[in-house]
PDB file of C-alpha atoms in Angstrom:
ATOM      1  CA  UNK V 183      -4.355 -20.553  49.411  1.00  0.00           C
ATOM      2  CA  UNK V 184      -8.015 -18.710  48.496  1.00  0.00           C
ATOM      3  CA  UNK V 185     -10.016 -20.357  46.074  1.00  0.00           C
ATOM      4  CA  UNK V 186     -11.815 -19.052  43.063  1.00  0.00           C
ATOM      5  CA  UNK V 187     -14.818 -19.075  45.590  1.00  0.00           C
ATOM      6  CA  UNK V 188     -13.637 -16.770  47.872  1.00  0.00           C
ATOM      7  CA  UNK V 189     -12.748 -14.404  45.542  1.00  0.00           C
ATOM      8  CA  UNK V 190     -16.406 -13.856  44.701  1.00  0.00           C
ATOM      9  CA  UNK V 191     -18.537 -11.316  46.505  1.00  0.00           C
ATOM     10  CA  UNK V 192     -21.626 -12.642  48.028  1.00  0.00           C
ATOM     11  CA  UNK V 193     -24.987 -10.387  47.095  1.00  0.00           C
ATOM     12  CA  UNK V 194     -25.181  -9.938  51.257  1.00  0.00           C
ATOM     13  CA  UNK V 195     -21.585  -8.392  51.158  1.00  0.00           C
ATOM     14  CA  UNK V 196     -22.707  -5.762  47.802  1.00  0.00           C
ATOM     15  CA  UNK V 197     -25.733  -5.026  49.440  1.00  0.00           C
ATOM     16  CA  UNK V 198     -23.965  -3.840  52.367  1.00  0.00           C
ATOM     17  CA  UNK V 199     -21.654  -2.080  51.181  1.00  0.00           C
ATOM     18  CA  UNK V 200     -23.729  -0.541  48.590  1.00  0.00           C
ATOM     19  CA  UNK V 201     -25.924   0.103  51.664  1.00  0.00           C
ATOM     20  CA  UNK V 202     -23.335   1.759  53.538  1.00  0.00           C
ATOM     21  CA  UNK V 203     -22.328   4.019  50.590  1.00  0.00           C
ATOM     22  CA  UNK V 204     -26.138   4.968  50.340  1.00  0.00           C
ATOM     23  CA  UNK V 205     -25.938   5.673  54.241  1.00  0.00           C
ATOM     24  CA  UNK V 206     -23.685   7.984  53.698  1.00  0.00           C
ATOM     25  CA  UNK V 207     -25.103  10.188  50.461  1.00  0.00           C
ATOM     26  CA  UNK V 208     -27.914  10.257  53.058  1.00  0.00           C
ATOM     27  CA  UNK V 209     -26.244  11.599  55.503  1.00  0.00           C
ATOM     28  CA  UNK V 210     -24.620  14.153  53.363  1.00  0.00           C
ATOM     29  CA  UNK V 211     -28.041  15.037  51.700  1.00  0.00           C
ATOM     30  CA  UNK V 212     -29.380  15.521  55.115  1.00  0.00           C
ATOM     31  CA  UNK V 213     -26.446  18.006  55.827  1.00  0.00           C
ATOM     32  CA  UNK V 214     -27.568  19.364  52.781  1.00  0.00           C
ATOM     33  CA  UNK V 215     -30.361  20.281  53.316  1.00  0.00           C
ATOM     34  CA  UNK V 216     -29.935  21.161  57.044  1.00  0.00           C
ATOM     35  CA  UNK V 217     -27.202  24.208  55.816  1.00  0.00           C
ATOM     36  CA  UNK V 218     -30.242  25.397  53.268  1.00  0.00           C
ATOM     37  CA  UNK V 219     -32.774  25.782  55.603  1.00  0.00           C
ATOM     38  CA  UNK V 220     -30.279  27.145  58.025  1.00  0.00           C
ATOM     39  CA  UNK V 221     -29.407  29.943  54.980  1.00  0.00           C
ATOM     40  CA  UNK V 222     -33.043  30.350  53.878  1.00  0.00           C
ATOM     41  CA  UNK V 223     -34.218  31.321  57.667  1.00  0.00           C
ATOM     42  CA  UNK V 224     -31.298  33.405  58.030  1.00  0.00           C
ATOM     43  CA  UNK V 225     -32.223  35.114  54.908  1.00  0.00           C
ATOM     44  CA  UNK V 226     -35.563  35.551  55.545  1.00  0.00           C
ATOM     45  CA  UNK V 227     -34.763  36.948  58.718  1.00  0.00           C
ATOM     46  CA  UNK V 228     -32.522  39.531  57.299  1.00  0.00           C
ATOM     47  CA  UNK V 229     -35.708  40.447  54.656  1.00  0.00           C
ATOM     48  CA  UNK V 230     -38.028  40.916  57.754  1.00  0.00           C
ATOM     49  CA  UNK V 231     -36.176  43.318  59.806  1.00  0.00           C
ATOM     50  CA  UNK V 232     -37.489  46.732  60.807  1.00  0.00           C
ATOM     51  CA  UNK V 233     -36.326  49.931  59.614  1.00  0.00           C
ATOM     52  CA  UNK V 234     -35.327  52.335  62.428  1.00  0.00           C
ATOM     53  CA  UNK V 235     -35.806  56.120  62.011  1.00  0.00           C
ATOM     54  CA  UNK V 236     -32.634  57.693  62.222  1.00  0.00           C
ATOM     55  CA  UNK V 237     -31.535  60.778  64.032  1.00  0.00           C
ATOM     56  CA  UNK V 238     -28.466  62.331  62.686  1.00  0.00           C
ATOM     57  CA  UNK V 239     -25.722  61.546  60.176  1.00  0.00           C
ATOM     58  CA  UNK V 240     -23.643  59.672  61.922  1.00  0.00           C
ATOM     59  CA  UNK V 241     -26.813  57.371  62.337  1.00  0.00           C
ATOM     60  CA  UNK V 242     -27.344  57.255  58.776  1.00  0.00           C
ATOM     61  CA  UNK V 243     -23.249  56.588  58.481  1.00  0.00           C
ATOM     62  CA  UNK V 244     -23.651  53.795  60.643  1.00  0.00           C
ATOM     63  CA  UNK V 245     -26.894  52.335  59.188  1.00  0.00           C
ATOM     64  CA  UNK V 246     -24.919  52.593  55.548  1.00  0.00           C
ATOM     65  CA  UNK V 247     -22.118  50.603  56.937  1.00  0.00           C
ATOM     66  CA  UNK V 248     -24.486  47.878  58.401  1.00  0.00           C
ATOM     67  CA  UNK V 249     -26.713  47.837  55.199  1.00  0.00           C
ATOM     68  CA  UNK V 250     -23.310  47.290  52.825  1.00  0.00           C
ATOM     69  CA  UNK V 251     -22.040  44.703  55.527  1.00  0.00           C
ATOM     70  CA  UNK V 252     -25.438  42.846  55.416  1.00  0.00           C
ATOM     71  CA  UNK V 253     -25.701  43.149  52.027  1.00  0.00           C
ATOM     72  CA  UNK V 254     -22.169  41.409  51.365  1.00  0.00           C
ATOM     73  CA  UNK V 255     -23.252  38.651  54.082  1.00  0.00           C
ATOM     74  CA  UNK V 256     -26.508  38.196  52.204  1.00  0.00           C
ATOM     75  CA  UNK V 257     -24.572  37.806  48.614  1.00  0.00           C
ATOM     76  CA  UNK V 258     -22.531  35.412  49.882  1.00  0.00           C
ATOM     77  CA  UNK V 259     -25.292  33.387  52.020  1.00  0.00           C
ATOM     78  CA  UNK V 260     -27.311  33.200  48.119  1.00  0.00           C
ATOM     79  CA  UNK V 261     -24.151  31.569  46.447  1.00  0.00           C
ATOM     80  CA  UNK V 262     -23.941  29.204  49.050  1.00  0.00           C
ATOM     81  CA  UNK V 263     -27.367  28.660  48.912  1.00  0.00           C
ATOM     82  CA  UNK V 264     -27.019  28.118  45.635  1.00  0.00           C
ATOM     83  CA  UNK V 265     -23.863  25.885  45.674  1.00  0.00           C
ATOM     84  CA  UNK V 266     -26.172  23.460  47.993  1.00  0.00           C
ATOM     85  CA  UNK V 267     -28.802  23.312  45.599  1.00  0.00           C
ATOM     86  CA  UNK V 268     -26.342  22.815  43.060  1.00  0.00           C
ATOM     87  CA  UNK V 269     -24.949  19.836  44.966  1.00  0.00           C
ATOM     88  CA  UNK V 270     -28.664  18.314  45.820  1.00  0.00           C
ATOM     89  CA  UNK V 271     -29.091  18.171  41.685  1.00  0.00           C
ATOM     90  CA  UNK V 272     -25.778  16.517  41.298  1.00  0.00           C
ATOM     91  CA  UNK V 273     -26.803  13.911  43.767  1.00  0.00           C
ATOM     92  CA  UNK V 274     -29.815  13.286  42.034  1.00  0.00           C
ATOM     93  CA  UNK V 275     -28.209  12.736  38.688  1.00  0.00           C
ATOM     94  CA  UNK V 276     -25.589  10.574  40.149  1.00  0.00           C
ATOM     95  CA  UNK V 277     -22.768  13.177  39.310  1.00  0.00           C
ATOM     96  CA  UNK V 278     -22.051  14.046  43.227  1.00  0.00           C
ATOM     97  CA  UNK V 279     -18.688  13.436  44.282  1.00  0.00           C
ATOM     98  CA  UNK V 280     -16.851  13.727  41.227  1.00  0.00           C
ATOM     99  CA  UNK V 281     -14.566  16.483  40.617  1.00  0.00           C
ATOM    100  CA  UNK V 282     -15.972  18.672  37.669  1.00  0.00           C
ATOM    101  CA  UNK V 283     -12.429  19.701  36.357  1.00  0.00           C
ATOM    102  CA  UNK V 284     -10.360  15.670  36.528  1.00  0.00           C
ATOM    103  CA  UNK V 285     -13.469  13.657  36.729  1.00  0.00           C
ATOM    104  CA  UNK V 286     -11.968  11.906  39.736  1.00  0.00           C
ATOM    105  CA  UNK V 287     -13.373  10.695  43.005  1.00  0.00           C
ATOM    106  CA  UNK V 288     -13.686  13.710  45.153  1.00  0.00           C
ATOM    107  CA  UNK V 289     -13.228  11.909  48.743  1.00  0.00           C
ATOM    108  CA  UNK V 290     -15.132  11.107  51.362  1.00  0.00           C
ATOM    109  CA  UNK V 291     -13.428  13.342  53.939  1.00  0.00           C
ATOM    110  CA  UNK V 292     -13.564  16.244  51.547  1.00  0.00           C
ATOM    111  CA  UNK V 293     -17.467  15.679  50.832  1.00  0.00           C
ATOM    112  CA  UNK V 294     -17.911  15.459  54.645  1.00  0.00           C
ATOM    113  CA  UNK V 295     -16.311  18.797  55.409  1.00  0.00           C
ATOM    114  CA  UNK V 296     -17.747  20.250  52.384  1.00  0.00           C
ATOM    115  CA  UNK V 297     -20.479  18.779  51.090  1.00  0.00           C
ATOM    116  CA  UNK V 298     -21.119  21.329  48.497  1.00  0.00           C
ATOM    117  CA  UNK V 299     -17.664  21.301  46.846  1.00  0.00           C
ATOM    118  CA  UNK V 300     -17.520  20.809  42.870  1.00  0.00           C
ATOM    119  CA  UNK V 301     -13.524  19.769  43.094  1.00  0.00           C
ATOM    120  CA  UNK V 302     -11.078  17.336  44.349  1.00  0.00           C
ATOM    121  CA  UNK V 303      -8.461  18.767  46.422  1.00  0.00           C
ATOM    122  CA  UNK V 304      -5.818  18.738  44.143  1.00  0.00           C
ATOM    123  CA  UNK V 305      -7.911  20.484  41.282  1.00  0.00           C
ATOM    124  CA  UNK V 306      -9.038  23.131  44.002  1.00  0.00           C
ATOM    125  CA  UNK V 307      -5.276  23.550  44.595  1.00  0.00           C
ATOM    126  CA  UNK V 308      -4.926  24.092  40.746  1.00  0.00           C
ATOM    127  CA  UNK V 309      -7.430  26.540  40.238  1.00  0.00           C
ATOM    128  CA  UNK V 310      -6.083  28.968  43.235  1.00  0.00           C
ATOM    129  CA  UNK V 311      -2.599  28.246  42.264  1.00  0.00           C
ATOM    130  CA  UNK V 312      -3.641  29.623  38.632  1.00  0.00           C
ATOM    131  CA  UNK V 313      -5.811  32.320  40.225  1.00  0.00           C
ATOM    132  CA  UNK V 314      -2.790  33.463  42.200  1.00  0.00           C
ATOM    133  CA  UNK V 315      -0.531  33.532  39.008  1.00  0.00           C
ATOM    134  CA  UNK V 316      -3.038  35.749  37.109  1.00  0.00           C
ATOM    135  CA  UNK V 317      -3.267  37.916  40.320  1.00  0.00           C
ATOM    136  CA  UNK V 318       0.715  38.259  40.195  1.00  0.00           C
ATOM    137  CA  UNK V 319       2.522  39.306  43.199  1.00  0.00           C
ATOM    138  CA  UNK V 320       0.777  42.264  45.148  1.00  0.00           C
ATOM    139  CA  UNK V 321      -2.036  42.226  43.517  1.00  0.00           C
ATOM    140  CA  UNK V 322      -0.179  42.977  40.157  1.00  0.00           C
ATOM    141  CA  UNK V 323       0.070  40.798  36.812  1.00  0.00           C
ATOM    142  CA  UNK V 324       3.390  39.523  35.768  1.00  0.00           C
ATOM    143  CA  UNK V 325       3.350  41.547  32.697  1.00  0.00           C
ATOM    144  CA  UNK V 326       3.288  45.014  34.683  1.00  0.00           C
ATOM    145  CA  UNK V 327       5.577  46.622  37.189  1.00  0.00           C
ATOM    146  CA  UNK V 328       4.339  48.061  40.287  1.00  0.00           C
ATOM    147  CA  UNK V 329       3.778  51.319  39.233  1.00  0.00           C
ATOM    148  CA  UNK V 330       1.384  49.443  36.735  1.00  0.00           C
ATOM    149  CA  UNK V 331       3.059  50.289  33.692  1.00  0.00           C
ATOM    150  CA  UNK V 332       3.800  47.464  31.163  1.00  0.00           C
ATOM    151  CA  UNK V 333       6.773  46.124  30.743  1.00  0.00           C
ATOM    152  CA  UNK V 334       8.920  45.794  27.428  1.00  0.00           C
TER     153      UNK V 334
END
């Protein structure tokens, strides 16, 4: 049988639990900082690439396609960089790890896999369901038929 004294945590137990949580948070912070540094290096390398002289229209076409692809990649990298900076800011403010939609704890496994996430798995799935509903079947809204005409 447990006594009241056994139900109380000792200060050493509390400190070790908090230290573990702080240790995990530092591990995630280190991951975020590492990812941020990698992205910044890639973005800097992209800007430092030299332009090559182009010989013919095919070369122009290939370079144009590469520039379009690089621009798309760069915009995604910039978006990810902002997500990381936002996560670091949430860490500093004490809001990190809490779902912005539900207010529930996101969960350690999800945070370790996606350290910049703002949403719990449930909230993310609900957001995707709403987006799919709005998009409708085949990219058409539920209010239009396949010819794009609005239904009565």
